[in-house]
Tab-separated table of C-alpha atoms in Angstrom:
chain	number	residue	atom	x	y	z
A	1	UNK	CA	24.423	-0.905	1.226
A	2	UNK	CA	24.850	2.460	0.528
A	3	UNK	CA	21.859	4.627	2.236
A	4	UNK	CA	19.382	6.557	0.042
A	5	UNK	CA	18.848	10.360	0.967
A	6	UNK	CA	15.711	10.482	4.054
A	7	UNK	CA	17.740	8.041	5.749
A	8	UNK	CA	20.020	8.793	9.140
A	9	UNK	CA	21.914	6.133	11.302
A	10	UNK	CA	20.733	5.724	15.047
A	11	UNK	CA	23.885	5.579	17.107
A	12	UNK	CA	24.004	2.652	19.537
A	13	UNK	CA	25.667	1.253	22.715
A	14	UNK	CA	27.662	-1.577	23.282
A	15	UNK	CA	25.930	-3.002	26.144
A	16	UNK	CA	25.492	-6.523	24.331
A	17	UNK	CA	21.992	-8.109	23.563
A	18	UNK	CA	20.343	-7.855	26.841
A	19	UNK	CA	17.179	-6.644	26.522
A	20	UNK	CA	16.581	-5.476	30.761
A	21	UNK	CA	19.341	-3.101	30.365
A	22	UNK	CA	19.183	0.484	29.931
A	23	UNK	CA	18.546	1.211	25.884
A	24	UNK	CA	20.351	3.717	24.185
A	25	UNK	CA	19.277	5.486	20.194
A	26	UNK	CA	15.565	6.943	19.272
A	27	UNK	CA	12.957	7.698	21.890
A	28	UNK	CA	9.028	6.546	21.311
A	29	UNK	CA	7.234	9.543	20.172
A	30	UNK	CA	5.260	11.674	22.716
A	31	UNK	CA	1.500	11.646	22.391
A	32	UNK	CA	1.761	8.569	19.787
A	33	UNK	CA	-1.362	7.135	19.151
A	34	UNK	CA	-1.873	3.503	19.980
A	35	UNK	CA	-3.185	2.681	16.395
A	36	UNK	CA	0.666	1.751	15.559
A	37	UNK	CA	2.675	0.132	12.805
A	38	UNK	CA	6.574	-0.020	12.907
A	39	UNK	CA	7.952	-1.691	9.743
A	40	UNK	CA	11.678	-3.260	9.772
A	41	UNK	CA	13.153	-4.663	6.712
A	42	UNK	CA	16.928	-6.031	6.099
A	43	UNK	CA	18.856	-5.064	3.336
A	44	UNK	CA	21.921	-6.443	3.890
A	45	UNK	CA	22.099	-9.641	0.951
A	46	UNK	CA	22.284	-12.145	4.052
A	47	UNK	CA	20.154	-13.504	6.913
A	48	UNK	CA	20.316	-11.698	10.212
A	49	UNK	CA	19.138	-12.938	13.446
A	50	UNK	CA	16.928	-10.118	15.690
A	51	UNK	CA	15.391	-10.204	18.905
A	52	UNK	CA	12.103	-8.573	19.726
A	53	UNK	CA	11.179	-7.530	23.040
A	54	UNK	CA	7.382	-5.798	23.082
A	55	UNK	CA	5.951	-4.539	26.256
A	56	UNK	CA	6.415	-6.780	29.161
A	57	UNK	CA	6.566	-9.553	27.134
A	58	UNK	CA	9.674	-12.189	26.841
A	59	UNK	CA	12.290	-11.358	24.308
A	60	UNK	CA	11.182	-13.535	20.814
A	61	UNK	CA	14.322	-14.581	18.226
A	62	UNK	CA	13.868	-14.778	14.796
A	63	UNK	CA	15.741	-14.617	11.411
A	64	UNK	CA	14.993	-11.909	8.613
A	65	UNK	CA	16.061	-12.766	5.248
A	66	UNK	CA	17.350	-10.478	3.042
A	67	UNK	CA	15.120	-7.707	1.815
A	68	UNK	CA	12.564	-8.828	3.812
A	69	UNK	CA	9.833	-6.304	5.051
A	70	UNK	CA	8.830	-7.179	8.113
A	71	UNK	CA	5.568	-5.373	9.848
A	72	UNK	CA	5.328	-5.179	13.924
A	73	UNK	CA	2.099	-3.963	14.923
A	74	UNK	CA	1.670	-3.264	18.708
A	75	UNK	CA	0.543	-0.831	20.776
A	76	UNK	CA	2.978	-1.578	23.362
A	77	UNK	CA	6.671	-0.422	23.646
A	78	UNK	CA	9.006	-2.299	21.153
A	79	UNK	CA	12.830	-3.333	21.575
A	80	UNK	CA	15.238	-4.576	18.771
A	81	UNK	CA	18.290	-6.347	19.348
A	82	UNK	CA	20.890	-7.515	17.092
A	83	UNK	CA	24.503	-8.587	16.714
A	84	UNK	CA	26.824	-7.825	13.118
A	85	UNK	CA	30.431	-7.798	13.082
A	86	UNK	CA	31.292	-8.991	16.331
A	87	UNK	CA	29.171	-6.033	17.793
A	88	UNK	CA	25.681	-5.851	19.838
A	89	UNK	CA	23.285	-3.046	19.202
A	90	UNK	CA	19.672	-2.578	21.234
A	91	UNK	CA	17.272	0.155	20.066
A	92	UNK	CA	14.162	1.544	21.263
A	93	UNK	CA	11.795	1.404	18.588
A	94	UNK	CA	9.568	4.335	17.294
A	95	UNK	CA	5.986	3.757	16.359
A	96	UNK	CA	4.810	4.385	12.511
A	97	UNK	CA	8.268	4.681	11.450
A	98	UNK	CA	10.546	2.365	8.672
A	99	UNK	CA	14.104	0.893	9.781
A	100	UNK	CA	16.210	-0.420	7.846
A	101	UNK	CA	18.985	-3.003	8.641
A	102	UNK	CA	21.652	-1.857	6.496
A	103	UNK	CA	25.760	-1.438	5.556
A	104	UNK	CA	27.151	1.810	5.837
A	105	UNK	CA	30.552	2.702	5.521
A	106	UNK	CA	31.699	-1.102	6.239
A	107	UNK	CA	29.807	-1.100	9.266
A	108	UNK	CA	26.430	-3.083	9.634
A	109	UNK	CA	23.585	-0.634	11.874
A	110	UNK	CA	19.994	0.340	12.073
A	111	UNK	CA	19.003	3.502	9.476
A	112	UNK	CA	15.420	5.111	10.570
A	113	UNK	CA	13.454	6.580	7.825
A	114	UNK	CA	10.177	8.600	7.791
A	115	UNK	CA	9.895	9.278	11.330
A	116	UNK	CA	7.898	11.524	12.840
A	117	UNK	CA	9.061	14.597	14.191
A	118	UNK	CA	6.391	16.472	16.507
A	119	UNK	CA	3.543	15.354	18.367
A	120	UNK	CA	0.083	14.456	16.659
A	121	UNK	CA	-1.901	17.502	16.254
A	122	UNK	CA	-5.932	16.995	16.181
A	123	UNK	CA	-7.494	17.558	12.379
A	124	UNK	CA	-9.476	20.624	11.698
A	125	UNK	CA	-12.526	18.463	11.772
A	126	UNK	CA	-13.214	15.405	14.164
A	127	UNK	CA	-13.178	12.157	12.731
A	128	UNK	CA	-16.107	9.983	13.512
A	129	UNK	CA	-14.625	6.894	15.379
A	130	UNK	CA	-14.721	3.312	14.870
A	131	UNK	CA	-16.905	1.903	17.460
A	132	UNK	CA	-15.447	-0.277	19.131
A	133	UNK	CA	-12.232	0.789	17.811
A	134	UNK	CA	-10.255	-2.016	15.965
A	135	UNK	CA	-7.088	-2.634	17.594
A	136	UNK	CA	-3.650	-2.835	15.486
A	137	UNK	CA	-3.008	-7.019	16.022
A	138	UNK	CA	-6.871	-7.135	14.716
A	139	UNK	CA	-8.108	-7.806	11.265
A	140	UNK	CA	-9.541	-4.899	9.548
A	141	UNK	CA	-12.270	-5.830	6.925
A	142	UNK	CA	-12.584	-3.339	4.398
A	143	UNK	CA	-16.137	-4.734	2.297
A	144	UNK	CA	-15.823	-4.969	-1.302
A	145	UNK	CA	-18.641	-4.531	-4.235
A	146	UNK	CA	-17.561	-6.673	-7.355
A	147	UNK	CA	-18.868	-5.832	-10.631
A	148	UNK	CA	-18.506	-6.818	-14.639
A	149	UNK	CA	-20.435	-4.956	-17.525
A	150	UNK	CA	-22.290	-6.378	-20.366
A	151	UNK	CA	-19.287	-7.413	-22.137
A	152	UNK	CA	-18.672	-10.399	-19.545
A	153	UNK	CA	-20.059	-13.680	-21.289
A	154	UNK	CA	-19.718	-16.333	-18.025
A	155	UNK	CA	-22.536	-17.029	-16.153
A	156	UNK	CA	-22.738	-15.170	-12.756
A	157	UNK	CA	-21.705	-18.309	-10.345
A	158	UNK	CA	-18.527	-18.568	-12.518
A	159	UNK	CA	-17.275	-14.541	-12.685
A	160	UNK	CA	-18.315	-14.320	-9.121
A	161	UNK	CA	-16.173	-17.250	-7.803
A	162	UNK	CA	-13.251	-16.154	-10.084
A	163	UNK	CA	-13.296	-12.775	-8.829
A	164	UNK	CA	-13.885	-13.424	-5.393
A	165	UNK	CA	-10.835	-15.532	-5.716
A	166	UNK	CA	-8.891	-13.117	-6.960
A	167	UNK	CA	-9.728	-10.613	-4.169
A	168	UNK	CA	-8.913	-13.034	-1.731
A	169	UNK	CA	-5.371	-13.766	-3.223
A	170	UNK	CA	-4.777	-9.896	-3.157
A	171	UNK	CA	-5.876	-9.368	0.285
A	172	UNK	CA	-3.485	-11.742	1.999
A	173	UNK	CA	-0.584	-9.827	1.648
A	174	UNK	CA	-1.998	-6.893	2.948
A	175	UNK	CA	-2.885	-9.135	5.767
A	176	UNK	CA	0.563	-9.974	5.983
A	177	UNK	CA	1.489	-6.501	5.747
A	178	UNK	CA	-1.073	-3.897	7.593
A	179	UNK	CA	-3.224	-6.700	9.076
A	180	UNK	CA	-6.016	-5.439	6.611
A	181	UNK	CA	-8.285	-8.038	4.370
A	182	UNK	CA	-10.718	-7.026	1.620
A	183	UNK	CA	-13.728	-8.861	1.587
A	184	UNK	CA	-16.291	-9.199	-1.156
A	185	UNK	CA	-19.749	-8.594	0.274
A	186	UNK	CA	-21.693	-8.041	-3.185
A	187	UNK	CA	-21.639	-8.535	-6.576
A	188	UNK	CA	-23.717	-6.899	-9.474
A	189	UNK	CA	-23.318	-6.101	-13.177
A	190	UNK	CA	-22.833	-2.692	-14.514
A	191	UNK	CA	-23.843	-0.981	-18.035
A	192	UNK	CA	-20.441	0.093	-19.410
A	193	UNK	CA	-20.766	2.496	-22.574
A	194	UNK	CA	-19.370	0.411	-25.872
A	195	UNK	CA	-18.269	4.036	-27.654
A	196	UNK	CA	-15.899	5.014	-25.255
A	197	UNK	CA	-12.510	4.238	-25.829
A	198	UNK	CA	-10.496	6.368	-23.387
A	199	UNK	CA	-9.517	4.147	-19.908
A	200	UNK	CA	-9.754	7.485	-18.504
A	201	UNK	CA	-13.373	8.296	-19.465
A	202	UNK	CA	-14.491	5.247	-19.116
A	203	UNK	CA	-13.208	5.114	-15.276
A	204	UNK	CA	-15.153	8.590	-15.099
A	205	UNK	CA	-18.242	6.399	-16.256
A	206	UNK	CA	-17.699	3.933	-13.777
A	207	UNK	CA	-17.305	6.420	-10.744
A	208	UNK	CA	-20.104	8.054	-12.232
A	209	UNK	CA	-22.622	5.583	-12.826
A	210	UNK	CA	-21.992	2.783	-9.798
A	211	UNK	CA	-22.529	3.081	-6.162
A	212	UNK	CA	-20.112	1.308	-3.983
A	213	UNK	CA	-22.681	0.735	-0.960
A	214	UNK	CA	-23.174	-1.603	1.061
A	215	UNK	CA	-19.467	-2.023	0.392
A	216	UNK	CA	-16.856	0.761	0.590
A	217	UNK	CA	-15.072	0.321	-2.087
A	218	UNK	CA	-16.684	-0.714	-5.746
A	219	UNK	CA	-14.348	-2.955	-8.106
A	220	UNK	CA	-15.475	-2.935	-11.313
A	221	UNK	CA	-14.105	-5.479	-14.212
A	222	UNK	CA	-14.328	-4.460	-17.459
A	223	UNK	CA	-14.197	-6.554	-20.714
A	224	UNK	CA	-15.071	-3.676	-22.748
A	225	UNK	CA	-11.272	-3.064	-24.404
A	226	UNK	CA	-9.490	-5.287	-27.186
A	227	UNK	CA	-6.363	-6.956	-26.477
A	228	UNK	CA	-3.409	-4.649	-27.752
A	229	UNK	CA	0.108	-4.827	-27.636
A	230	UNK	CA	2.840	-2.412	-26.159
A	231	UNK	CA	2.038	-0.469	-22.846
A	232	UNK	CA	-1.643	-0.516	-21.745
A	233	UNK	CA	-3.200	1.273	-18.990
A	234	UNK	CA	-4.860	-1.795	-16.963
A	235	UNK	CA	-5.979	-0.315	-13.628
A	236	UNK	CA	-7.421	3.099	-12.627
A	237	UNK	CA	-7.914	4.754	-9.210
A	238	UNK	CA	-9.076	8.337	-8.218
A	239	UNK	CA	-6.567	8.633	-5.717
A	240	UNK	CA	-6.217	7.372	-1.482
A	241	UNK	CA	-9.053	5.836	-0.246
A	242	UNK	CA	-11.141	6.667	-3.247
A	243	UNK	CA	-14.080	4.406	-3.420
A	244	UNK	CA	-14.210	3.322	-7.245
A	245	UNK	CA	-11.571	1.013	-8.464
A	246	UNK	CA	-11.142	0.402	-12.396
A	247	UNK	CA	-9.838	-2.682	-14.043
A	248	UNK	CA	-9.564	-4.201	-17.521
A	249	UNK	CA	-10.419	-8.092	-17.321
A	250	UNK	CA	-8.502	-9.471	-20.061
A	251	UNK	CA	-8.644	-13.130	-18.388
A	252	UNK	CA	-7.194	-14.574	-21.533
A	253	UNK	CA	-4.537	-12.893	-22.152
A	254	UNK	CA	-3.194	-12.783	-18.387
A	255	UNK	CA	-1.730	-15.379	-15.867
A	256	UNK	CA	-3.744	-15.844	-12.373
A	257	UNK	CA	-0.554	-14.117	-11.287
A	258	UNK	CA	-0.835	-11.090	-13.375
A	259	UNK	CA	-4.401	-10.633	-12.308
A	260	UNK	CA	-3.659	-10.351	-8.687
A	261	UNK	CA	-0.623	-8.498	-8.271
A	262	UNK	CA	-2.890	-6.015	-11.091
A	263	UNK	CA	-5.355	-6.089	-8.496
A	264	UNK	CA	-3.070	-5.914	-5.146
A	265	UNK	CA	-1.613	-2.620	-6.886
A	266	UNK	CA	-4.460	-0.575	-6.911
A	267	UNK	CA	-5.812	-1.661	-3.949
A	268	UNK	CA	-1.927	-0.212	-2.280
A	269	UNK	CA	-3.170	3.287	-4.311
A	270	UNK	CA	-6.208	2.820	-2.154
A	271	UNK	CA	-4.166	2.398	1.051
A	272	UNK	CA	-1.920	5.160	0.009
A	273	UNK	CA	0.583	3.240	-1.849
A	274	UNK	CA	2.850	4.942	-4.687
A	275	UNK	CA	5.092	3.671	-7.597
A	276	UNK	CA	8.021	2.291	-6.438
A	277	UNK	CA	11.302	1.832	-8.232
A	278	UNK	CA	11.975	-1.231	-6.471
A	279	UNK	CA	11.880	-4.092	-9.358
A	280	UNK	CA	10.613	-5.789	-6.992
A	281	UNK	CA	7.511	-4.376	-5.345
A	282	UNK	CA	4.238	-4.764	-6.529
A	283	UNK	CA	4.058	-0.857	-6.833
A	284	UNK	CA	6.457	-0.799	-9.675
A	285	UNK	CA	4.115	1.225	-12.140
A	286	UNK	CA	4.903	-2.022	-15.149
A	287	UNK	CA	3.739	-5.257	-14.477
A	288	UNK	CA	5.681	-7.877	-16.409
A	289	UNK	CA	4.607	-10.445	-18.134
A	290	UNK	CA	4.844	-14.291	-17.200
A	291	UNK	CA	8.487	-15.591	-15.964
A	292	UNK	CA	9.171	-18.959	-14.127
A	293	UNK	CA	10.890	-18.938	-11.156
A	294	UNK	CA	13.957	-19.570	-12.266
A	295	UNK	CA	13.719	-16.507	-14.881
A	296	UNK	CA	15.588	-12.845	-14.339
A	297	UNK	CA	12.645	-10.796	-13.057
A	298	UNK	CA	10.546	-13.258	-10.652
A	299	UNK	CA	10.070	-11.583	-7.603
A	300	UNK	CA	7.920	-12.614	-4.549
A	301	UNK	CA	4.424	-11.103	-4.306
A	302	UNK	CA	5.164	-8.020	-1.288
A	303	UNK	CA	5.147	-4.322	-1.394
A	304	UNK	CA	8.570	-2.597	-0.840
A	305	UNK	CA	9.485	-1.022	2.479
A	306	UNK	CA	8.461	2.830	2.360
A	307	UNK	CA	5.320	1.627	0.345
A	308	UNK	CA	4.924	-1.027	2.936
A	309	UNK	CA	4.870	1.670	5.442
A	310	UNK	CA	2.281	4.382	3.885
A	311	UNK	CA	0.062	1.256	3.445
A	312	UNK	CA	0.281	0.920	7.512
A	313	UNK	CA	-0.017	4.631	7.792
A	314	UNK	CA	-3.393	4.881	6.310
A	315	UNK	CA	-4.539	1.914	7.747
A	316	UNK	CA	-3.990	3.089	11.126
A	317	UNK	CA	-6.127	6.005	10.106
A	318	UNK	CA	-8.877	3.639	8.802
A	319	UNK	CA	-8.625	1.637	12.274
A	320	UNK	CA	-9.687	4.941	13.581
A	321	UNK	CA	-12.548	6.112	11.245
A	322	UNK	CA	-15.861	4.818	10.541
A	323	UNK	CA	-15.772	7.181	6.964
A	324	UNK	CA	-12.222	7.641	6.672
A	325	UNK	CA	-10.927	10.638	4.595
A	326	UNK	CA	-7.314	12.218	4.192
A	327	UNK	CA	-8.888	15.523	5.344
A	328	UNK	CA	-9.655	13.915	8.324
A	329	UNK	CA	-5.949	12.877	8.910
A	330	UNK	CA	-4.292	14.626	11.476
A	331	UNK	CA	-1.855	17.591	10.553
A	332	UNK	CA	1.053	15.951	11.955
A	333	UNK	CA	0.531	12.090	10.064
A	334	UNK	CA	0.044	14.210	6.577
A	335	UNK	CA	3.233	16.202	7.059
A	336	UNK	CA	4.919	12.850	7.517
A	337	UNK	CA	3.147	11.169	4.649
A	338	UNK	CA	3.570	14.252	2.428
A	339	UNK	CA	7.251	14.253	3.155
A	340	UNK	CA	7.331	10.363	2.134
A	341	UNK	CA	5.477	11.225	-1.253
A	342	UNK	CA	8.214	13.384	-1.416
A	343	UNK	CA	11.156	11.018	-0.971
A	344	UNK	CA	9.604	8.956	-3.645
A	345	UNK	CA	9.004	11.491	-6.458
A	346	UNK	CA	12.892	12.050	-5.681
A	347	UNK	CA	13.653	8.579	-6.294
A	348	UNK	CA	11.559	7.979	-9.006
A	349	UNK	CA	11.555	11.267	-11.220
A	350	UNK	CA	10.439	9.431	-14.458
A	351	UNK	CA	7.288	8.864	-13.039
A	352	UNK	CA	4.324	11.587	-11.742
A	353	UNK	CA	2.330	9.851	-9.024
A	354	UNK	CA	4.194	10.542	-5.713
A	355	UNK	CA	4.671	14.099	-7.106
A	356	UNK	CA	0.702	14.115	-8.002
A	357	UNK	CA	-0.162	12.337	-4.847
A	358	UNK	CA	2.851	15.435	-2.393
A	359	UNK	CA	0.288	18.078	-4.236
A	360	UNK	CA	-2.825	16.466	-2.808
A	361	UNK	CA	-1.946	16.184	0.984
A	362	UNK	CA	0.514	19.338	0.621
A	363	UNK	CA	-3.408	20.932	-0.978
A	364	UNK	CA	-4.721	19.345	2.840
A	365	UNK	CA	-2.667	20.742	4.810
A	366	UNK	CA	-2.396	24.453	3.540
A	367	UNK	CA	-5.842	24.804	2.562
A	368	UNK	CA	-8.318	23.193	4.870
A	369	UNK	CA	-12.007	22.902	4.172
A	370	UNK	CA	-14.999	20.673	4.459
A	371	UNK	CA	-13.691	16.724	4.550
A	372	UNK	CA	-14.815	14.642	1.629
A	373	UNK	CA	-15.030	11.347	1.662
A	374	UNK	CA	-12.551	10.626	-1.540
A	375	UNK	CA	-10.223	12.621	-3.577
A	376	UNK	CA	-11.650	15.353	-5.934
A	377	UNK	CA	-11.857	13.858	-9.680
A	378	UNK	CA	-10.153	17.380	-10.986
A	379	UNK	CA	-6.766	16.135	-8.834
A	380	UNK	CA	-5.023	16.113	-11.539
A	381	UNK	CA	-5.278	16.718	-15.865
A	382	UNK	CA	-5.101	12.877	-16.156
A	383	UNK	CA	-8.488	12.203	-13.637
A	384	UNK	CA	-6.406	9.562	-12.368
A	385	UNK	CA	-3.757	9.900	-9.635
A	386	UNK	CA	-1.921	6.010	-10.815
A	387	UNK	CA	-2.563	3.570	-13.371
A	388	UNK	CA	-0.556	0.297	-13.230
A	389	UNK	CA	0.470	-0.749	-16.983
A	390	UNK	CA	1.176	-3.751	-18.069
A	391	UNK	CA	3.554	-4.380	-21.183
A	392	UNK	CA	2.901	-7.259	-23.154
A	393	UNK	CA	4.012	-8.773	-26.543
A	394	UNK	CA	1.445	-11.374	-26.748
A	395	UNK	CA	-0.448	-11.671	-29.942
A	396	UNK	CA	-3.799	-9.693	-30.199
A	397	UNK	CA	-6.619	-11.927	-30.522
A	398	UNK	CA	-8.497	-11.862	-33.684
């Protein structure tokens, strides 16, 4: 694999896989919180076997497979180990930081990515903490308000099970991923206006017109749009941790699958999440349309690495806060996620978001002010900071 720019190797020892002996490569991070995340992934296109040594514990073997993204979250001190070309390599593991597993210059080693450089420095303004505070190998429940306008036809029990459903196939993989679930805790109707057009305006409407409480974050699931064909704006979000979610419900015209990767994506906006080019990820700003396994294009249902890592980034922020806010982020954690957002629009210059999303914490950092609880709806020209698209050939209905 040949490494992307961001990335540097750690050099190792050759002390062979025991995990008592002295460890040689990146030191933990002084004055890391405990509210940690480290996310490891292989891309190397075979298996590798690792060994995981965290805290006191007893060293644990597994297998990664390739391009997997694999998610540690402890508090505690974590040790890698690993063997590739006849060689053994032990690292010390950084908290809320992205390794990678990877072939450079015919040699197999670890690559770190996105780690932080200097200690946390308190926010301008104190965050009100979670009390108690929820550890990293808990659940976090983030409640959900589900809503449908006047355009839905089913009766309530039927659109409420669906959607709640649908919710709860998004959520598990960011259980899998941050150890976060959504969970719906109500469910009303809204009155969406029939003469406007505009996805746009009509998720101004929406933020405008619906509370989100007793939930923090609103969903709302419109039928309000015709079925068209080409590219089509199918999900809108204000921006990270914004508390009004957007979707079109064409439940005709998509697969179950469609409707919850459509969903998992703007939930990973919520969590900080960007468009990835990964082909992959569920960030990829085009959703696809229906292919069987066996078809060029199927791709499991995860996020890719760096997104994979923001995602755990703001959810060890949310662990933290009982109303969470990027203003409330510490200086040091939005330097490192600015510098991510940065990475990305790099990668990915065809596409606005991560450079939209840079402008927003860079706007945090450099100009401080009262917190508020969601990003400002003048962010950007477009209102919106992402929209996942779908593109679709399927025959309009008539």
């Amino acid at each position: 694999m040949r490494t992307p720019t961001g990335f540097r190797p750690i050099f190792t020892s050759h002390l062979g896989l025991r995990l008592s002996a002295t460890v040689l490569g990146v030191g933990l991070l002084a004055g890391s919180p405990v509210f940690a995340a480290t996310v490891l992934t292989n891309q190397l296109d075979k298996k590798i076997g690792i060994t995981l040594k965290i805290g006191e514990g007893d060293p644990v073997e597994r297998e990664l497979d390739p391009q997997e993204v694999f998610p540690i979250h402890e508090e505690e001190e974590i040790i890698l180990g690993f063997t590739a070309g006849g060689r053994s390599q032990v690292h010390r593991l950084k908290n809320h930081t992205l390794y990678y597993i990877a072939e450079h210059d015919e040699q197999v080693g670890l690559f770190v990515f996105a780690a932080p450089e200097e200690e946390e420095v308190p926010a301008p303004w104190p965050a009100t903490p979670v009390e108690p505070p929820v550890r990293p190998g808990e659940m976090l429940t983030i409640p959900v308000k589900i809503l449908v306008d006047q355009k839905q036809n089913a009766r309530e029990e039927r659109w409420r099970r669906d959607l709640e459903r649908c919710v709860e196939a998004a959520s598990r993989i960011f259980e899998k991923t941050a150890r976060v679930e959504f969970k719906v805790v109500a469910a009303e109707r809204w009155h969406s206006q029939s003469d406007v057009t505009d996805f746009a305006k009509a998720s101004e409407e929406f933020r405008r017109k619906v509370k989100p409480d007793p939930a923090r974050i609103a969903i709302g699931f419109t039928s309000q749009y015709h079925h068209a064909r080409g590219r089509v704006h199918f999900g809108s979000i204000a921006g990270p941790l914004s508390r009004h979610i957007l979707i079109r419900d064409w439940t005709n015209h998509m697969t179950q699958r469609e409707r919850y990767e459509l969903l998992a994506h703007e939930l990973g906006h919520y969590l900080g999440a960007t468009h990835s080019v990964d082909p992959h990820s569920i960030m990829r700003p085009v959703i696809m349309g229906n292919l069987p396994p066996n078809s060029v294009g199927f791709h499991p249902f995860r996020f890719d690495p760096v997104n994979a890592l923001l995602i755990n980034l703001y959810a060890s922020e949310l662990r933290q806060q009982k109303r969470p806010s990027v203003w409330r982020f510490s200086v040091a954690r939005k330097k490192q996620i600015r510098d991510i957002y940065a990475h990305m629009e790099e990668c990915f210059p065809g596409d606005d978001a991560a450079g939209r999303l840079k402008e927003y914490i860079a706007q945090s950092i450099s100009k401080p002010r009262t917190p508020r609880p969601e990003p400002p709806e003048a962010l950007s020209e477009k209102n919106d900071v992402s929209e996942a698209e779908a593109s679709s050939s399927r025959p309009s209905p008539e």
